[in-house]
C-alpha cells in the first residue's frame, strides 16, 4: 500500500529561525516560507535526498499546529506522510482492518494539490500518519 | 551536509503489536524483531520505498525508549536519522554553529555498524536528530 515516504512534518514555534537553523547549521536546501491559509500553516520545505522535511508554523490560532505547540512549546515531530497510488482503496483496506480515518472519510486536497487523509494516531502508536495519493 | 534520510524511528509500547499493525493494516514489509542489547532496544524495520521506519521497543528499563514511553505511553515519533558522508566534519561544523552533540562528542557505532551521533533536540525545535556516516 505504501510506496514511499513523501515527507516528514515538524512543528516549529518560529519558522524564520528554523529555516535559518536548517540552512546554516545543517547546510540543507530550504525553500522560502509559504503561507497556506487553507491549511492554517506557513510551511518551508527542506530537501534531503529525495525526501522533504516540512517545517510547519501555525498561521492561525485555530491551526492544528498551534494546539501541538501548546502541548510541546519547543516544537517536535508532527507527522509522517506516505504515498499511496489509490487513496480510496487504501482507506477501505484500513477501515476494514479497524483503523480510523480522521474526519468524514472523504480525502481532501493537501498542500501539494493531491488527495490526502490522516489516520488516527491512537491506531498507530502515537504517530500521526498522512496518506497522499501520488500516481 | 545531509545526503539523505536514512530512517525515521518510532517508539512503540509493544513491538509485536506494532509489527502486525504495519504489516496487516498498512500492507508494509516489516522485518522480524531484532534485540539490540547494546542499544537497549528491540527493533523492527519497516521498508517504505528506499526509506526505513524503525519501530523501537525498550529492551531494558534504562533504555532511552523507556523514558520516552514514560512521557508518551501510546508511543510516538522518536527521531529522524540523516546520512552524512563525514561525521567528524559534520560535528565540527555543527558545534561551530552552536549546536550541541549529545554525549562526549565522539561518534559511537550505531545499529547498522556505522558511526552515529545525536544532536540535542533543544537546538532543533524539539526534534531529536541522528547523523549516520554512510559513504
Short mmCIF file of C-alpha atoms in Angstrom, two decimals:
data_model
loop_
_atom_site.label_atom_id
_atom_site.label_comp_id
_atom_site.label_asym_id
_atom_site.label_seq_id
_atom_site.Cartn_x
_atom_site.Cartn_y
_atom_site.Cartn_z
CA UNK A 1 0.00 0.00 0.00
CA UNK A 2 2.76 2.49 0.99
CA UNK A 3 5.02 3.28 -1.97
CA UNK A 4 7.39 5.85 -0.45
CA UNK A 5 7.88 8.43 2.29
CA UNK A 6 6.71 11.74 0.84
CA UNK A 7 7.65 13.99 3.76
CA UNK A 8 8.18 14.23 7.47
CA UNK A 9 6.49 17.23 9.08
CA UNK A 10 7.98 19.08 12.06
CA UNK A 11 6.12 21.70 14.06
CA UNK A 12 8.26 24.73 14.91
CA UNK A 13 7.37 27.75 17.02
CA UNK A 14 9.14 30.28 14.76
CA UNK A 15 9.62 29.40 11.11
CA UNK A 16 12.23 32.02 10.17
CA UNK A 17 14.51 30.78 12.98
CA UNK A 18 14.01 27.15 11.92
CA UNK A 19 14.72 27.95 8.25
CA UNK A 20 17.97 29.66 9.24
CA UNK A 21 18.99 26.76 11.53
CA UNK A 22 18.40 24.06 8.91
CA UNK A 23 20.11 26.12 6.21
CA UNK A 24 23.06 27.48 8.16
CA UNK A 25 23.82 24.77 10.76
CA UNK A 26 22.82 21.65 8.81
CA UNK A 27 23.72 23.06 5.37
CA UNK A 28 20.36 21.96 3.98
CA UNK A 29 18.50 23.36 0.99
CA UNK A 30 15.40 25.13 2.38
CA UNK A 31 12.61 26.82 0.42
CA UNK A 32 11.18 30.22 1.24
CA UNK A 33 8.26 30.28 3.69
CA UNK A 34 4.89 29.70 2.00
CA UNK A 35 1.66 30.62 3.77
CA UNK A 36 -1.11 28.05 3.20
CA UNK A 37 -4.17 29.76 4.72
CA UNK A 38 -6.50 26.89 3.77
CA UNK A 39 -4.38 24.57 5.94
CA UNK A 40 -3.75 27.10 8.72
CA UNK A 41 0.03 26.86 8.43
CA UNK A 42 3.07 28.53 6.95
CA UNK A 43 5.45 25.92 5.57
CA UNK A 44 9.05 25.70 4.39
CA UNK A 45 10.42 22.64 2.63
CA UNK A 46 13.82 21.21 3.50
CA UNK A 47 15.06 18.91 0.72
CA UNK A 48 17.18 15.96 1.89
CA UNK A 49 17.92 13.49 -0.91
CA UNK A 50 14.54 12.67 -2.44
CA UNK A 51 12.62 13.26 0.82
CA UNK A 52 11.18 16.52 2.05
CA UNK A 53 11.11 17.74 5.62
CA UNK A 54 8.26 20.20 6.12
CA UNK A 55 8.75 22.86 8.77
CA UNK A 56 5.29 23.98 9.91
CA UNK A 57 4.42 27.15 11.82
CA UNK A 58 0.81 27.96 12.78
CA UNK A 59 -0.76 30.63 10.61
CA UNK A 60 -3.97 30.86 12.61
CA UNK A 61 -4.77 30.31 16.27
CA UNK A 62 -7.12 27.52 15.21
CA UNK A 63 -4.27 25.71 13.39
CA UNK A 64 -3.68 22.08 14.43
CA UNK A 65 -0.03 23.12 14.73
CA UNK A 66 -0.99 25.73 17.35
CA UNK A 67 -2.57 23.07 19.56
CA UNK A 68 0.51 20.83 19.07
CA UNK A 69 2.76 23.70 20.16
CA UNK A 70 0.53 24.39 23.17
CA UNK A 71 1.46 20.88 24.36
CA UNK A 72 5.08 20.99 23.10
CA UNK A 73 6.22 24.63 23.06
CA UNK A 74 9.69 23.83 21.69
CA UNK A 75 8.15 22.10 18.66
CA UNK A 76 8.61 18.49 17.60
CA UNK A 77 7.86 15.77 15.09
CA UNK A 78 4.27 16.17 13.89
CA UNK A 79 3.52 13.54 11.23
CA UNK A 80 4.86 11.25 8.50
CA UNK A 81 3.33 11.33 5.04
CA UNK A 82 3.40 8.15 2.97
CA UNK A 83 2.47 7.96 -0.70
CA UNK A 84 -0.18 5.54 -1.93
CA UNK A 85 -1.33 5.02 -5.51
CA UNK A 86 -5.06 4.71 -4.69
CA UNK A 87 -6.22 6.58 -1.60
CA UNK A 88 -9.80 5.24 -1.74
CA UNK A 89 -8.56 1.64 -1.86
CA UNK A 90 -6.15 2.46 0.98
CA UNK A 91 -8.96 3.97 3.07
CA UNK A 92 -11.20 0.97 2.52
CA UNK A 93 -8.44 -1.51 3.39
CA UNK A 94 -7.52 0.45 6.52
CA UNK A 95 -11.03 0.90 7.82
CA UNK A 96 -11.74 -2.79 7.16
CA UNK A 97 -8.72 -3.53 9.36
CA UNK A 98 -10.19 -1.33 12.12
CA UNK A 99 -8.06 1.80 11.66
CA UNK A 100 -9.76 5.19 11.95
CA UNK A 101 -9.52 7.95 9.36
CA UNK A 102 -9.66 11.48 10.81
CA UNK A 103 -12.62 13.48 9.51
CA UNK A 104 -15.54 12.22 7.47
CA UNK A 105 -13.58 9.68 5.42
CA UNK A 106 -13.52 11.78 2.25
CA UNK A 107 -9.97 12.67 1.19
CA UNK A 108 -9.26 16.38 0.93
CA UNK A 109 -6.79 18.28 -1.21
CA UNK A 110 -3.43 18.63 0.53
CA UNK A 111 -0.64 21.17 0.32
CA UNK A 112 0.71 19.60 -2.91
CA UNK A 113 -2.64 19.53 -4.73
CA UNK A 114 -3.11 15.77 -4.22
CA UNK A 115 -5.77 13.86 -2.29
CA UNK A 116 -4.75 13.29 1.32
CA UNK A 117 -6.16 11.85 4.50
CA UNK A 118 -4.91 11.41 8.06
CA UNK A 119 -5.05 8.25 10.18
CA UNK A 120 -5.77 8.45 13.89
CA UNK A 121 -2.53 8.35 15.93
CA UNK A 122 -4.19 6.16 18.57
CA UNK A 123 -4.31 3.38 15.96
CA UNK A 124 -0.61 3.77 15.07
CA UNK A 125 1.11 4.02 18.46
CA UNK A 126 1.05 7.79 18.81
CA UNK A 127 2.26 8.58 15.30
CA UNK A 128 0.05 10.74 13.08
CA UNK A 129 0.12 9.29 9.55
CA UNK A 130 -0.85 11.21 6.40
CA UNK A 131 -1.53 9.31 3.20
CA UNK A 132 -1.15 11.17 -0.10
CA UNK A 133 -2.24 9.82 -3.46
CA UNK A 134 0.62 10.10 -5.97
CA UNK A 135 0.43 8.33 -9.31
CA UNK B 1 25.88 18.08 4.78
CA UNK B 2 22.75 15.89 4.83
CA UNK B 3 22.69 13.48 1.89
CA UNK B 4 19.50 11.50 2.57
CA UNK B 5 17.01 10.40 5.19
CA UNK B 6 18.25 7.04 6.49
CA UNK B 7 15.33 6.25 8.78
CA UNK B 8 12.58 7.61 10.95
CA UNK B 9 12.37 5.99 14.40
CA UNK B 10 9.08 5.47 16.20
CA UNK B 11 8.81 4.39 19.83
CA UNK B 12 6.14 1.76 20.42
CA UNK B 13 4.99 0.22 23.70
CA UNK B 14 4.59 -3.31 22.29
CA UNK B 15 6.65 -4.28 19.25
CA UNK B 16 4.77 -7.42 18.21
CA UNK B 17 1.50 -5.45 18.04
CA UNK B 18 3.16 -2.68 16.03
CA UNK B 19 4.74 -5.16 13.60
CA UNK B 20 1.34 -6.75 12.98
CA UNK B 21 -0.36 -3.37 12.51
CA UNK B 22 2.18 -2.08 9.98
CA UNK B 23 2.18 -5.40 8.12
CA UNK B 24 -1.53 -6.20 8.16
CA UNK B 25 -3.23 -2.77 8.14
CA UNK B 26 -0.73 -0.76 6.10
CA UNK B 27 0.45 -3.68 3.97
CA UNK B 28 4.08 -2.81 4.67
CA UNK B 29 7.12 -5.06 4.53
CA UNK B 30 8.33 -5.46 8.13
CA UNK B 31 11.40 -7.35 9.36
CA UNK B 32 11.43 -9.72 12.29
CA UNK B 33 12.12 -8.18 15.70
CA UNK B 34 15.84 -7.87 16.45
CA UNK B 35 17.07 -7.32 20.01
CA UNK B 36 19.98 -4.87 20.18
CA UNK B 37 21.09 -5.15 23.83
CA UNK B 38 23.96 -2.67 23.37
CA UNK B 39 21.40 -0.02 22.41
CA UNK B 40 18.77 -1.08 24.95
CA UNK B 41 16.08 -1.64 22.32
CA UNK B 42 14.39 -4.29 20.24
CA UNK B 43 13.87 -3.04 16.69
CA UNK B 44 11.87 -4.00 13.62
CA UNK B 45 12.43 -2.34 10.25
CA UNK B 46 9.52 -1.26 8.06
CA UNK B 47 10.67 -0.71 4.47
CA UNK B 48 8.83 2.04 2.57
CA UNK B 49 10.39 2.80 -0.80
CA UNK B 50 14.08 3.41 -0.06
CA UNK B 51 13.45 4.69 3.49
CA UNK B 52 13.25 2.65 6.65
CA UNK B 53 10.88 3.19 9.53
CA UNK B 54 12.34 1.76 12.72
CA UNK B 55 9.88 0.54 15.33
CA UNK B 56 11.63 0.66 18.71
CA UNK B 57 10.59 -1.10 21.90
CA UNK B 58 12.61 -0.76 25.12
CA UNK B 59 14.71 -3.82 25.91
CA UNK B 60 15.89 -2.58 29.30
CA UNK B 61 14.33 -0.29 31.88
CA UNK B 62 17.27 2.07 31.40
CA UNK B 63 16.53 2.35 27.66
CA UNK B 64 16.06 5.87 26.30
CA UNK B 65 12.88 4.50 24.71
CA UNK B 66 11.56 3.56 28.16
CA UNK B 67 11.85 7.17 29.35
CA UNK B 68 10.17 8.38 26.14
CA UNK B 69 7.27 5.97 26.73
CA UNK B 70 7.02 7.10 30.35
CA UNK B 71 6.16 10.56 28.98
CA UNK B 72 4.13 9.28 25.97
CA UNK B 73 2.69 5.88 26.88
CA UNK B 74 0.99 5.38 23.47
CA UNK B 75 4.35 5.78 21.71
CA UNK B 76 5.27 8.38 19.13
CA UNK B 77 7.85 9.74 16.73
CA UNK B 78 11.27 9.47 18.38
CA UNK B 79 13.96 10.70 15.95
CA UNK B 80 14.99 11.25 12.33
CA UNK B 81 18.31 9.87 11.08
CA UNK B 82 20.07 11.71 8.27
CA UNK B 83 23.08 10.38 6.41
CA UNK B 84 26.29 12.39 6.17
CA UNK B 85 29.48 11.44 4.33
CA UNK B 86 31.89 12.72 7.02
CA UNK B 87 30.54 12.66 10.57
CA UNK B 88 33.58 14.38 12.10
CA UNK B 89 33.33 17.28 9.62
CA UNK B 90 29.57 17.43 10.33
CA UNK B 91 30.19 17.54 14.10
CA UNK B 92 32.77 20.29 13.76
CA UNK B 93 30.54 22.39 11.50
CA UNK B 94 27.54 21.93 13.83
CA UNK B 95 29.37 22.72 17.04
CA UNK B 96 30.96 25.79 15.39
CA UNK B 97 27.38 26.90 14.60
CA UNK B 98 26.44 26.47 18.27
CA UNK B 99 24.55 23.14 18.07
CA UNK B 100 25.10 20.60 20.84
CA UNK B 101 26.05 16.97 20.28
CA UNK B 102 24.66 14.55 22.88
CA UNK B 103 27.39 12.72 24.79
CA UNK B 104 31.11 13.40 24.70
CA UNK B 105 31.32 14.37 21.03
CA UNK B 106 32.86 11.09 19.92
CA UNK B 107 30.65 9.22 17.42
CA UNK B 108 29.61 5.74 18.51
CA UNK B 109 28.72 2.70 16.47
CA UNK B 110 25.02 2.60 15.66
CA UNK B 111 22.59 -0.20 14.93
CA UNK B 112 23.80 -0.51 11.32
CA UNK B 113 27.52 -0.71 12.19
CA UNK B 114 28.22 2.90 11.11
CA UNK B 115 29.39 5.89 13.14
CA UNK B 116 26.46 7.84 14.57
CA UNK B 117 25.82 10.78 16.86
CA UNK B 118 22.74 12.56 18.15
CA UNK B 119 22.08 16.31 18.20
CA UNK B 120 20.30 17.96 21.10
CA UNK B 121 16.56 18.39 20.36
CA UNK B 122 16.58 21.78 22.10
CA UNK B 123 18.75 23.08 19.24
CA UNK B 124 16.40 21.70 16.55
CA UNK B 125 12.93 22.71 17.76
CA UNK B 126 12.14 19.59 19.74
CA UNK B 127 13.24 17.10 17.08
CA UNK B 128 15.93 14.58 18.00
CA UNK B 129 18.32 14.24 15.03
CA UNK B 130 20.67 11.31 14.49
CA UNK B 131 23.50 11.64 11.99
CA UNK B 132 24.94 8.46 10.48
CA UNK B 133 28.09 8.29 8.38
CA UNK B 134 27.40 6.44 5.14
CA UNK B 135 29.91 6.52 2.29
#
